[in-house]
PDB file of C-alpha atoms and ligand atoms in Angstrom:
ATOM      1  CA  MET A   1       0.000   0.000   0.000  1.00  0.00           C
ATOM      2  CA  THR A   2       1.347   3.435  -0.963  1.00  0.00           C
ATOM      3  CA  PRO A   3       1.607   5.732   2.058  1.00  0.00           C
ATOM      4  CA  ALA A   4      -0.435   8.943   1.839  1.00  0.00           C
ATOM      5  CA  PRO A   5       1.715  11.965   1.015  1.00  0.00           C
ATOM      6  CA  PRO A   6       2.405  14.123   4.082  1.00  0.00           C
ATOM      7  CA  SER A   7       0.011  17.062   4.296  1.00  0.00           C
ATOM      8  CA  ARG A   8       2.958  19.342   5.026  1.00  0.00           C
ATOM      9  CA  PRO A   9       6.727  19.030   4.509  1.00  0.00           C
ATOM     10  CA  LEU A  10       8.613  17.075   7.194  1.00  0.00           C
ATOM     11  CA  PHE A  11      10.742  18.996   9.652  1.00  0.00           C
ATOM     12  CA  SER A  12      14.319  19.824   8.686  1.00  0.00           C
ATOM     13  CA  ALA A  13      16.770  22.327  10.134  1.00  0.00           C
ATOM     14  CA  GLU A  14      16.917  24.153   6.820  1.00  0.00           C
ATOM     15  CA  ARG A  15      13.143  24.574   6.504  1.00  0.00           C
ATOM     16  CA  SER A  16      12.295  24.600  10.221  1.00  0.00           C
ATOM     17  CA  ALA A  17      10.489  27.934  10.452  1.00  0.00           C
ATOM     18  CA  GLU A  18       8.539  27.284   7.263  1.00  0.00           C
ATOM     19  CA  VAL A  19       7.367  23.856   8.461  1.00  0.00           C
ATOM     20  CA  VAL A  20       6.318  25.105  11.911  1.00  0.00           C
ATOM     21  CA  THR A  21       4.600  28.180  10.469  1.00  0.00           C
ATOM     22  CA  GLU A  22       2.631  25.886   8.164  1.00  0.00           C
ATOM     23  CA  ALA A  23       1.288  24.071  11.251  1.00  0.00           C
ATOM     24  CA  PHE A  24      -0.288  27.359  12.339  1.00  0.00           C
ATOM     25  CA  ARG A  25      -1.891  27.864   8.915  1.00  0.00           C
ATOM     26  CA  ASP A  26      -5.477  27.355  10.092  1.00  0.00           C
ATOM     27  CA  THR A  27      -5.301  29.694  13.098  1.00  0.00           C
ATOM     28  CA  PRO A  28      -8.696  31.429  12.895  1.00  0.00           C
ATOM     29  CA  ASP A  29      -7.607  34.728  14.473  1.00  0.00           C
ATOM     30  CA  PRO A  30      -5.545  36.516  11.790  1.00  0.00           C
ATOM     31  CA  ARG A  31      -3.631  38.664  14.284  1.00  0.00           C
ATOM     32  CA  LEU A  32      -2.659  35.570  16.329  1.00  0.00           C
ATOM     33  CA  ARG A  33      -1.510  33.892  13.095  1.00  0.00           C
ATOM     34  CA  THR A  34       0.607  36.930  12.149  1.00  0.00           C
ATOM     35  CA  VAL A  35       2.202  37.179  15.597  1.00  0.00           C
ATOM     36  CA  LEU A  36       2.952  33.438  15.859  1.00  0.00           C
ATOM     37  CA  THR A  37       4.341  33.240  12.331  1.00  0.00           C
ATOM     38  CA  SER A  38       6.726  36.089  12.996  1.00  0.00           C
ATOM     39  CA  LEU A  39       7.645  34.763  16.455  1.00  0.00           C
ATOM     40  CA  VAL A  40       8.575  31.354  15.015  1.00  0.00           C
ATOM     41  CA  ALA A  41      10.604  32.940  12.199  1.00  0.00           C
ATOM     42  CA  HIS A  42      12.591  35.108  14.631  1.00  0.00           C
ATOM     43  CA  LEU A  43      13.032  32.346  17.251  1.00  0.00           C
ATOM     44  CA  HIS A  44      14.347  29.877  14.694  1.00  0.00           C
ATOM     45  CA  ALA A  45      16.626  32.470  13.086  1.00  0.00           C
ATOM     46  CA  PHE A  46      17.967  33.340  16.548  1.00  0.00           C
ATOM     47  CA  ALA A  47      18.684  29.690  17.442  1.00  0.00           C
ATOM     48  CA  LYS A  48      20.502  29.218  14.139  1.00  0.00           C
ATOM     49  CA  GLU A  49      22.463  32.455  14.467  1.00  0.00           C
ATOM     50  CA  VAL A  50      23.872  31.517  17.897  1.00  0.00           C
ATOM     51  CA  ALA A  51      23.971  27.751  17.137  1.00  0.00           C
ATOM     52  CA  LEU A  52      21.950  27.100  20.306  1.00  0.00           C
ATOM     53  CA  THR A  53      22.953  23.897  22.108  1.00  0.00           C
ATOM     54  CA  GLN A  54      20.642  21.440  23.885  1.00  0.00           C
ATOM     55  CA  ALA A  55      22.228  22.375  27.230  1.00  0.00           C
ATOM     56  CA  GLU A  56      21.523  26.055  26.582  1.00  0.00           C
ATOM     57  CA  LEU A  57      17.900  25.358  25.663  1.00  0.00           C
ATOM     58  CA  ASP A  58      17.532  23.319  28.879  1.00  0.00           C
ATOM     59  CA  THR A  59      18.992  26.214  30.866  1.00  0.00           C
ATOM     60  CA  ALA A  60      16.569  28.648  29.234  1.00  0.00           C
ATOM     61  CA  ILE A  61      13.581  26.403  29.982  1.00  0.00           C
ATOM     62  CA  ASP A  62      14.736  26.009  33.586  1.00  0.00           C
ATOM     63  CA  PHE A  63      15.132  29.808  33.863  1.00  0.00           C
ATOM     64  CA  LEU A  64      11.611  30.419  32.530  1.00  0.00           C
ATOM     65  CA  THR A  65      10.213  27.726  34.831  1.00  0.00           C
ATOM     66  CA  ARG A  66      11.827  29.400  37.845  1.00  0.00           C
ATOM     67  CA  THR A  67      10.555  32.774  36.634  1.00  0.00           C
ATOM     68  CA  GLY A  68       7.016  31.378  36.646  1.00  0.00           C
ATOM     69  CA  HIS A  69       7.464  29.852  40.095  1.00  0.00           C
ATOM     70  CA  ALA A  70       8.676  33.213  41.450  1.00  0.00           C
ATOM     71  CA  CYS A  71       5.336  34.841  40.521  1.00  0.00           C
ATOM     72  CA  THR A  72       2.848  35.394  43.329  1.00  0.00           C
ATOM     73  CA  ASP A  73      -0.200  37.621  43.889  1.00  0.00           C
ATOM     74  CA  VAL A  74       2.158  40.493  44.684  1.00  0.00           C
ATOM     75  CA  ARG A  75       5.129  39.696  42.463  1.00  0.00           C
ATOM     76  CA  GLN A  76       5.212  39.399  38.674  1.00  0.00           C
ATOM     77  CA  GLU A  77       8.653  38.076  37.738  1.00  0.00           C
ATOM     78  CA  PHE A  78       7.752  37.780  34.022  1.00  0.00           C
ATOM     79  CA  GLN A  79       6.849  41.478  33.988  1.00  0.00           C
ATOM     80  CA  LEU A  80      10.230  42.199  35.560  1.00  0.00           C
ATOM     81  CA  LEU A  81      11.904  40.063  32.890  1.00  0.00           C
ATOM     82  CA  SER A  82      10.127  42.038  30.168  1.00  0.00           C
ATOM     83  CA  ASP A  83      11.283  45.246  31.905  1.00  0.00           C
ATOM     84  CA  VAL A  84      14.996  44.335  32.121  1.00  0.00           C
ATOM     85  CA  LEU A  85      14.990  43.062  28.522  1.00  0.00           C
ATOM     86  CA  GLY A  86      13.676  46.443  27.354  1.00  0.00           C
ATOM     87  CA  MET A  87      10.484  44.833  25.990  1.00  0.00           C
ATOM     88  CA  SER A  88       8.199  46.858  28.252  1.00  0.00           C
ATOM     89  CA  MET A  89       9.696  50.141  27.073  1.00  0.00           C
ATOM     90  CA  LEU A  90       9.754  49.043  23.431  1.00  0.00           C
ATOM     91  CA  VAL A  91       6.077  48.067  23.428  1.00  0.00           C
ATOM     92  CA  ASP A  92       5.225  51.258  25.336  1.00  0.00           C
ATOM     93  CA  SER A  93       6.940  53.276  22.582  1.00  0.00           C
ATOM     94  CA  LEU A  94       5.223  51.290  19.805  1.00  0.00           C
ATOM     95  CA  ASP A  95       1.876  51.858  21.512  1.00  0.00           C
ATOM     96  CA  HIS A  96       2.422  55.611  21.781  1.00  0.00           C
ATOM     97  CA  THR A  97       2.793  56.749  18.202  1.00  0.00           C
ATOM     98  CA  GLY A  98       0.485  58.557  15.813  1.00  0.00           C
ATOM     99  CA  PRO A  99      -1.510  61.774  15.727  1.00  0.00           C
ATOM    100  CA  GLY A 100      -1.275  63.945  18.821  1.00  0.00           C
ATOM    101  CA  GLN A 101       1.638  62.033  20.305  1.00  0.00           C
ATOM    102  CA  ALA A 102       4.328  64.636  19.528  1.00  0.00           C
ATOM    103  CA  SER A 103       2.746  67.264  21.792  1.00  0.00           C
ATOM    104  CA  ALA A 104       1.755  64.853  24.570  1.00  0.00           C
ATOM    105  CA  THR A 105       3.807  64.137  27.689  1.00  0.00           C
ATOM    106  CA  GLU A 106       5.931  61.037  27.189  1.00  0.00           C
ATOM    107  CA  SER A 107       4.955  57.769  28.840  1.00  0.00           C
ATOM    108  CA  THR A 108       7.095  55.205  30.620  1.00  0.00           C
ATOM    109  CA  VAL A 109       6.766  51.861  32.423  1.00  0.00           C
ATOM    110  CA  LEU A 110       4.039  51.224  35.015  1.00  0.00           C
ATOM    111  CA  GLY A 111       6.227  49.006  37.206  1.00  0.00           C
ATOM    112  CA  PRO A 112       5.004  46.460  39.771  1.00  0.00           C
ATOM    113  CA  PHE A 113       4.307  48.736  42.746  1.00  0.00           C
ATOM    114  CA  HIS A 114       0.911  50.138  41.702  1.00  0.00           C
ATOM    115  CA  MET A 115      -0.608  47.068  43.326  1.00  0.00           C
ATOM    116  CA  VAL A 116      -2.918  48.904  45.722  1.00  0.00           C
ATOM    117  CA  ASP A 117      -5.372  51.759  45.174  1.00  0.00           C
ATOM    118  CA  SER A 118      -4.100  55.225  46.015  1.00  0.00           C
ATOM    119  CA  PRO A 119      -6.165  56.988  48.689  1.00  0.00           C
ATOM    120  CA  PRO A 120      -8.082  60.097  47.511  1.00  0.00           C
ATOM    121  CA  ARG A 121      -6.457  63.196  49.013  1.00  0.00           C
ATOM    122  CA  ASP A 122      -7.172  66.942  49.013  1.00  0.00           C
ATOM    123  CA  LEU A 123      -5.042  69.267  46.934  1.00  0.00           C
ATOM    124  CA  GLY A 124      -2.000  70.318  48.949  1.00  0.00           C
ATOM    125  CA  GLU A 125      -2.220  67.360  51.344  1.00  0.00           C
ATOM    126  CA  SER A 126       0.886  65.379  52.244  1.00  0.00           C
ATOM    127  CA  ILE A 127       1.267  61.831  50.963  1.00  0.00           C
ATOM    128  CA  SER A 128       4.115  61.212  53.423  1.00  0.00           C
ATOM    129  CA  LEU A 129       2.706  59.492  56.524  1.00  0.00           C
ATOM    130  CA  ALA A 130       6.028  58.513  58.112  1.00  0.00           C
ATOM    131  CA  GLU A 131       9.006  60.302  59.672  1.00  0.00           C
ATOM    132  CA  GLY A 132      12.083  61.253  57.691  1.00  0.00           C
ATOM    133  CA  GLY A 133      12.938  62.387  54.195  1.00  0.00           C
ATOM    134  CA  GLU A 134      13.538  65.760  52.575  1.00  0.00           C
ATOM    135  CA  PRO A 135      10.317  67.853  52.490  1.00  0.00           C
ATOM    136  CA  THR A 136       9.202  68.281  48.894  1.00  0.00           C
ATOM    137  CA  LEU A 137       6.408  70.126  47.114  1.00  0.00           C
ATOM    138  CA  VAL A 138       5.118  68.960  43.754  1.00  0.00           C
ATOM    139  CA  THR A 139       2.897  71.344  41.818  1.00  0.00           C
ATOM    140  CA  GLY A 140       1.561  70.776  38.351  1.00  0.00           C
ATOM    141  CA  GLN A 141      -1.048  71.340  35.702  1.00  0.00           C
ATOM    142  CA  VAL A 142      -2.833  68.931  33.369  1.00  0.00           C
ATOM    143  CA  LEU A 143      -3.521  70.268  29.875  1.00  0.00           C
ATOM    144  CA  GLY A 144      -5.115  69.017  26.684  1.00  0.00           C
ATOM    145  CA  ALA A 145      -3.050  68.809  23.511  1.00  0.00           C
ATOM    146  CA  ASP A 146      -4.150  72.346  22.547  1.00  0.00           C
ATOM    147  CA  GLY A 147      -3.062  73.738  25.911  1.00  0.00           C
ATOM    148  CA  THR A 148      -6.565  73.887  27.449  1.00  0.00           C
ATOM    149  CA  PRO A 149      -6.458  73.196  31.197  1.00  0.00           C
ATOM    150  CA  LEU A 150      -8.296  69.981  32.044  1.00  0.00           C
ATOM    151  CA  ALA A 151     -10.474  70.771  35.055  1.00  0.00           C
ATOM    152  CA  GLY A 152     -11.136  67.758  37.277  1.00  0.00           C
ATOM    153  CA  ALA A 153      -8.332  65.622  35.804  1.00  0.00           C
ATOM    154  CA  LEU A 154      -7.311  62.747  38.106  1.00  0.00           C
ATOM    155  CA  VAL A 155      -3.675  62.479  39.157  1.00  0.00           C
ATOM    156  CA  ASP A 156      -2.629  59.216  40.796  1.00  0.00           C
ATOM    157  CA  VAL A 157       0.872  59.302  42.326  1.00  0.00           C
ATOM    158  CA  TRP A 158       3.059  56.784  44.141  1.00  0.00           C
ATOM    159  CA  GLN A 159       6.735  56.744  45.004  1.00  0.00           C
ATOM    160  CA  ALA A 160       9.501  55.161  47.060  1.00  0.00           C
ATOM    161  CA  ASP A 161      10.688  56.729  50.329  1.00  0.00           C
ATOM    162  CA  GLU A 162      14.043  58.317  51.180  1.00  0.00           C
ATOM    163  CA  LYS A 163      15.600  54.855  51.553  1.00  0.00           C
ATOM    164  CA  GLY A 164      14.182  53.600  48.252  1.00  0.00           C
ATOM    165  CA  TYR A 165      11.317  51.443  49.587  1.00  0.00           C
ATOM    166  CA  TYR A 166       7.632  51.415  48.617  1.00  0.00           C
ATOM    167  CA  ASP A 167       5.097  51.020  51.433  1.00  0.00           C
ATOM    168  CA  VAL A 168       4.238  47.487  50.257  1.00  0.00           C
ATOM    169  CA  GLN A 169       7.888  46.497  50.810  1.00  0.00           C
ATOM    170  CA  ARG A 170       7.760  47.573  54.485  1.00  0.00           C
ATOM    171  CA  PRO A 171       4.415  46.219  55.751  1.00  0.00           C
ATOM    172  CA  GLY A 172       3.930  46.966  59.434  1.00  0.00           C
ATOM    173  CA  GLU A 173       6.906  49.374  59.443  1.00  0.00           C
ATOM    174  CA  VAL A 174       5.231  52.310  57.682  1.00  0.00           C
ATOM    175  CA  PRO A 175       1.549  53.260  57.515  1.00  0.00           C
ATOM    176  CA  ASP A 176      -0.543  51.590  54.856  1.00  0.00           C
ATOM    177  CA  ARG A 177      -0.677  53.666  51.606  1.00  0.00           C
ATOM    178  CA  ASN A 178       2.352  55.746  52.610  1.00  0.00           C
ATOM    179  CA  LEU A 179       3.558  57.895  49.683  1.00  0.00           C
ATOM    180  CA  ARG A 180       0.455  57.310  47.549  1.00  0.00           C
ATOM    181  CA  GLY A 181      -2.328  59.719  46.661  1.00  0.00           C
ATOM    182  CA  LEU A 182      -5.153  60.319  44.212  1.00  0.00           C
ATOM    183  CA  PHE A 183      -5.762  64.013  43.499  1.00  0.00           C
ATOM    184  CA  THR A 184      -8.546  65.760  41.592  1.00  0.00           C
ATOM    185  CA  CYS A 185      -7.307  68.842  39.745  1.00  0.00           C
ATOM    186  CA  ASP A 186      -8.960  72.233  40.253  1.00  0.00           C
ATOM    187  CA  GLU A 187     -10.800  74.299  37.599  1.00  0.00           C
ATOM    188  CA  GLU A 188      -7.476  75.215  35.974  1.00  0.00           C
ATOM    189  CA  GLY A 189      -6.278  71.626  35.840  1.00  0.00           C
ATOM    190  CA  ARG A 190      -3.819  72.355  38.646  1.00  0.00           C
ATOM    191  CA  PHE A 191      -2.687  69.962  41.366  1.00  0.00           C
ATOM    192  CA  ARG A 192      -0.251  70.123  44.268  1.00  0.00           C
ATOM    193  CA  PHE A 193       0.892  67.784  47.002  1.00  0.00           C
ATOM    194  CA  ARG A 194       3.514  67.583  49.712  1.00  0.00           C
ATOM    195  CA  THR A 195       5.838  64.616  49.885  1.00  0.00           C
ATOM    196  CA  ILE A 196       9.488  63.698  50.463  1.00  0.00           C
ATOM    197  CA  LEU A 197      12.264  63.405  47.914  1.00  0.00           C
ATOM    198  CA  PRO A 198      12.310  59.789  46.655  1.00  0.00           C
ATOM    199  CA  ALA A 199      15.579  57.835  46.520  1.00  0.00           C
ATOM    200  CA  ALA A 200      16.984  55.620  43.776  1.00  0.00           C
ATOM    201  CA  TYR A 201      16.344  51.932  44.498  1.00  0.00           C
ATOM    202  CA  PRO A 202      16.989  48.420  43.205  1.00  0.00           C
ATOM    203  CA  ILE A 203      14.185  46.549  41.449  1.00  0.00           C
ATOM    204  CA  PRO A 204      13.384  43.231  43.193  1.00  0.00           C
ATOM    205  CA  ASP A 205      16.572  41.257  42.469  1.00  0.00           C
ATOM    206  CA  ASP A 206      16.291  38.211  44.761  1.00  0.00           C
ATOM    207  CA  GLY A 207      14.750  36.007  42.032  1.00  0.00           C
ATOM    208  CA  PRO A 208      15.653  34.678  38.573  1.00  0.00           C
ATOM    209  CA  VAL A 209      15.683  38.178  37.041  1.00  0.00           C
ATOM    210  CA  GLY A 210      18.194  39.283  39.686  1.00  0.00           C
ATOM    211  CA  GLN A 211      20.339  36.252  38.779  1.00  0.00           C
ATOM    212  CA  LEU A 212      20.178  37.279  35.129  1.00  0.00           C
ATOM    213  CA  LEU A 213      21.329  40.796  36.040  1.00  0.00           C
ATOM    214  CA  LYS A 214      24.218  39.417  38.138  1.00  0.00           C
ATOM    215  CA  ALA A 215      25.280  36.962  35.422  1.00  0.00           C
ATOM    216  CA  THR A 216      25.458  39.830  32.947  1.00  0.00           C
ATOM    217  CA  ALA A 217      27.239  42.288  35.283  1.00  0.00           C
ATOM    218  CA  ARG A 218      24.219  44.623  35.299  1.00  0.00           C
ATOM    219  CA  HIS A 219      23.101  46.557  38.364  1.00  0.00           C
ATOM    220  CA  PRO A 220      19.414  46.488  39.436  1.00  0.00           C
ATOM    221  CA  TYR A 221      18.976  50.209  40.222  1.00  0.00           C
ATOM    222  CA  ARG A 222      16.410  52.729  39.023  1.00  0.00           C
ATOM    223  CA  PRO A 223      17.009  56.487  39.344  1.00  0.00           C
ATOM    224  CA  ALA A 224      14.845  58.434  41.827  1.00  0.00           C
ATOM    225  CA  HIS A 225      11.342  59.054  40.452  1.00  0.00           C
ATOM    226  CA  ILE A 226       7.676  59.663  41.216  1.00  0.00           C
ATOM    227  CA  HIS A 227       5.058  57.624  39.337  1.00  0.00           C
ATOM    228  CA  PHE A 228       1.992  59.245  37.764  1.00  0.00           C
ATOM    229  CA  ILE A 229      -1.165  57.950  36.100  1.00  0.00           C
ATOM    230  CA  VAL A 230      -3.140  60.908  34.791  1.00  0.00           C
ATOM    231  CA  GLY A 231      -6.636  60.709  33.349  1.00  0.00           C
ATOM    232  CA  ALA A 232      -9.226  63.189  32.091  1.00  0.00           C
ATOM    233  CA  GLN A 233     -12.517  62.749  30.302  1.00  0.00           C
ATOM    234  CA  GLY A 234     -12.102  62.356  26.531  1.00  0.00           C
ATOM    235  CA  HIS A 235      -8.352  61.888  26.853  1.00  0.00           C
ATOM    236  CA  ARG A 236      -6.057  58.905  26.736  1.00  0.00           C
ATOM    237  CA  PRO A 237      -4.795  58.007  30.249  1.00  0.00           C
ATOM    238  CA  LEU A 238      -1.071  58.558  30.660  1.00  0.00           C
ATOM    239  CA  THR A 239       1.277  56.363  32.715  1.00  0.00           C
ATOM    240  CA  THR A 240       4.552  58.118  33.346  1.00  0.00           C
ATOM    241  CA  HIS A 241       7.212  59.175  35.879  1.00  0.00           C
ATOM    242  CA  VAL A 242       8.993  62.334  36.848  1.00  0.00           C
ATOM    243  CA  PHE A 243      12.701  61.659  37.433  1.00  0.00           C
ATOM    244  CA  VAL A 244      14.777  63.707  39.882  1.00  0.00           C
ATOM    245  CA  ALA A 245      17.485  65.595  37.970  1.00  0.00           C
ATOM    246  CA  GLY A 246      20.941  64.724  39.282  1.00  0.00           C
ATOM    247  CA  SER A 247      19.862  61.303  40.602  1.00  0.00           C
ATOM    248  CA  ASP A 248      22.247  58.381  40.210  1.00  0.00           C
ATOM    249  CA  TYR A 249      21.438  55.875  37.451  1.00  0.00           C
ATOM    250  CA  LEU A 250      19.652  58.335  35.119  1.00  0.00           C
ATOM    251  CA  ASP A 251      21.858  57.007  32.327  1.00  0.00           C
ATOM    252  CA  SER A 252      21.667  53.326  33.319  1.00  0.00           C
ATOM    253  CA  ASP A 253      18.111  52.657  34.543  1.00  0.00           C
ATOM    254  CA  ALA A 254      17.769  48.857  34.957  1.00  0.00           C
ATOM    255  CA  VAL A 255      14.452  48.969  33.041  1.00  0.00           C
ATOM    256  CA  PHE A 256      15.366  51.642  30.440  1.00  0.00           C
ATOM    257  CA  GLY A 257      12.488  53.886  31.562  1.00  0.00           C
ATOM    258  CA  VAL A 258      14.243  57.270  31.479  1.00  0.00           C
ATOM    259  CA  LYS A 259      13.312  59.858  28.834  1.00  0.00           C
ATOM    260  CA  GLU A 260      15.002  63.242  28.838  1.00  0.00           C
ATOM    261  CA  SER A 261      11.706  65.130  28.836  1.00  0.00           C
ATOM    262  CA  LEU A 262      10.728  63.416  32.102  1.00  0.00           C
ATOM    263  CA  VAL A 263      13.804  64.533  34.080  1.00  0.00           C
ATOM    264  CA  LEU A 264      12.863  67.551  36.232  1.00  0.00           C
ATOM    265  CA  ASP A 265      14.702  69.842  38.625  1.00  0.00           C
ATOM    266  CA  PHE A 266      13.648  69.515  42.238  1.00  0.00           C
ATOM    267  CA  ASP A 267      14.952  72.953  43.236  1.00  0.00           C
ATOM    268  CA  GLU A 268      15.887  73.774  46.791  1.00  0.00           C
ATOM    269  CA  VAL A 269      13.688  76.613  48.119  1.00  0.00           C
ATOM    270  CA  ARG A 270      14.953  78.617  51.110  1.00  0.00           C
ATOM    271  CA  GLU A 271      12.415  81.502  51.287  1.00  0.00           C
ATOM    272  CA  PRO A 272      10.034  81.096  54.277  1.00  0.00           C
ATOM    273  CA  GLU A 273       7.325  83.086  52.412  1.00  0.00           C
ATOM    274  CA  ARG A 274       7.237  80.364  49.741  1.00  0.00           C
ATOM    275  CA  ALA A 275       7.033  77.623  52.368  1.00  0.00           C
ATOM    276  CA  ALA A 276       4.295  79.165  54.526  1.00  0.00           C
ATOM    277  CA  PRO A 277       1.295  78.677  52.150  1.00  0.00           C
ATOM    278  CA  TYR A 278       2.019  74.940  52.132  1.00  0.00           C
ATOM    279  CA  ASP A 279       2.936  74.627  55.804  1.00  0.00           C
ATOM    280  CA  LEU A 280       6.393  73.389  54.814  1.00  0.00           C
ATOM    281  CA  PRO A 281       9.699  73.894  56.670  1.00  0.00           C
ATOM    282  CA  VAL A 282      12.644  75.505  54.898  1.00  0.00           C
ATOM    283  CA  PRO A 283      14.559  74.416  53.007  1.00  0.00           C
ATOM    284  CA  PHE A 284      12.281  72.274  50.869  1.00  0.00           C
ATOM    285  CA  ARG A 285      12.468  70.891  47.347  1.00  0.00           C
ATOM    286  CA  HIS A 286      10.050  71.964  44.640  1.00  0.00           C
ATOM    287  CA  ALA A 287       9.249  70.451  41.233  1.00  0.00           C
ATOM    288  CA  HIS A 288       6.643  71.720  38.782  1.00  0.00           C
ATOM    289  CA  VAL A 289       5.153  69.154  36.391  1.00  0.00           C
ATOM    290  CA  GLU A 290       3.255  70.041  33.198  1.00  0.00           C
ATOM    291  CA  ILE A 291       1.304  67.111  31.792  1.00  0.00           C
ATOM    292  CA  SER A 292      -0.281  67.178  28.323  1.00  0.00           C
ATOM    293  CA  LEU A 293      -2.758  64.465  27.442  1.00  0.00           C
ATOM    294  CA  ARG A 294      -3.755  63.192  24.015  1.00  0.00           C
ATOM    295  CA  VAL A 295      -7.401  63.154  22.995  1.00  0.00           C
ATOM    296  CA  ALA A 296      -8.808  59.637  23.190  1.00  0.00           C
ATOM    297  CA  GLU A 297      -9.963  59.508  19.550  1.00  0.00           C
ATOM    298  CA  ALA A 298      -6.502  60.243  18.217  1.00  0.00           C
ATOM    299  CA  HIS A 299      -5.020  56.935  19.330  1.00  0.00           C
ATOM    300  CA  ARG A 300      -5.363  53.777  17.323  1.00  0.00           C
TER     301      ARG A 300
HETATM  302  C1  BEZ B   1       9.121  50.879  39.385  1.00  0.00           C
HETATM  303  O1  BEZ B   1       9.516  51.948  39.019  1.00  0.00           O
HETATM  304  O2  BEZ B   1       8.373  50.840  40.352  1.00  0.00           O
HETATM  305  C2  BEZ B   1       9.596  49.629  38.670  1.00  0.00           C
HETATM  306  C3  BEZ B   1       9.497  49.566  37.295  1.00  0.00           C
HETATM  307  C4  BEZ B   1       9.906  48.405  36.636  1.00  0.00           C
HETATM  308  C5  BEZ B   1      10.412  47.341  37.369  1.00  0.00           C
HETATM  309  C6  BEZ B   1      10.512  47.436  38.741  1.00  0.00           C
HETATM  310  C7  BEZ B   1      10.111  48.593  39.412  1.00  0.00           C
HETATM  311 FE1   FE B   2       9.189  53.041  40.883  1.00  0.00          FE
END
């Protein structure tokens, strides 16, 4: 009896990507088919380029397995892997192109520490609920792309403390929701809050991603920053940071999140008359943040 001809060519190293891609031929979702086809092509080309050995593939599978096992409700090691490989920032950039983007404030990574809701706070209130740190005032304004102030815009902020820890990393040691706040802008789109100057800090490096950084002689540090998510009706929400000018690691952020436009001066203010309206001691640091949002329709 003559065997039936194979419905697709048999696997060979030469035609590997073509054969595997063919197996995905009937994928009903066209976008999934496109993504998988390209992924297979690039993965196979990569393995051929570096002449990947069986031992190396085993090591990679073990690494990914340990990365999965390191994930918990409050830790996402795969997200961290994407961050240190620059994938998070690349996809963020790819997702922020098109009409209206040029005049909008630049975005950057969300990071893993927005894991709890920020408490609503009044304009001018302090988000610092613990002792210590350099008193700091952050003022700002949220604008539309045409420069119109966005009354009632929501500004969600969170940051590390003066030692580089988020509240969720020091449970029981600092008050719950320390250094987090949700502010509603006034009629002119303005916001203000008191805080402390954040410090640079290492990303969680006690898991597989930390081992990867060590094996590649990379440090785990991020420069000092304050996180923002800003939203206003009819506008695309913006996830970004403000980086402290002069901080260490601005040119070697472990997750590649720094953009020049996001680096701001936190000036030292010594005049008591500028401190009094905010009930701040002197000296204090002051940064002013202008945030421009894109209209929602303009993004793809
Ligand atoms: C953060 O800034 O909170 C962060 C971002 C990416 C990875 C780890 C931490
Ligand atoms: Fe952070």
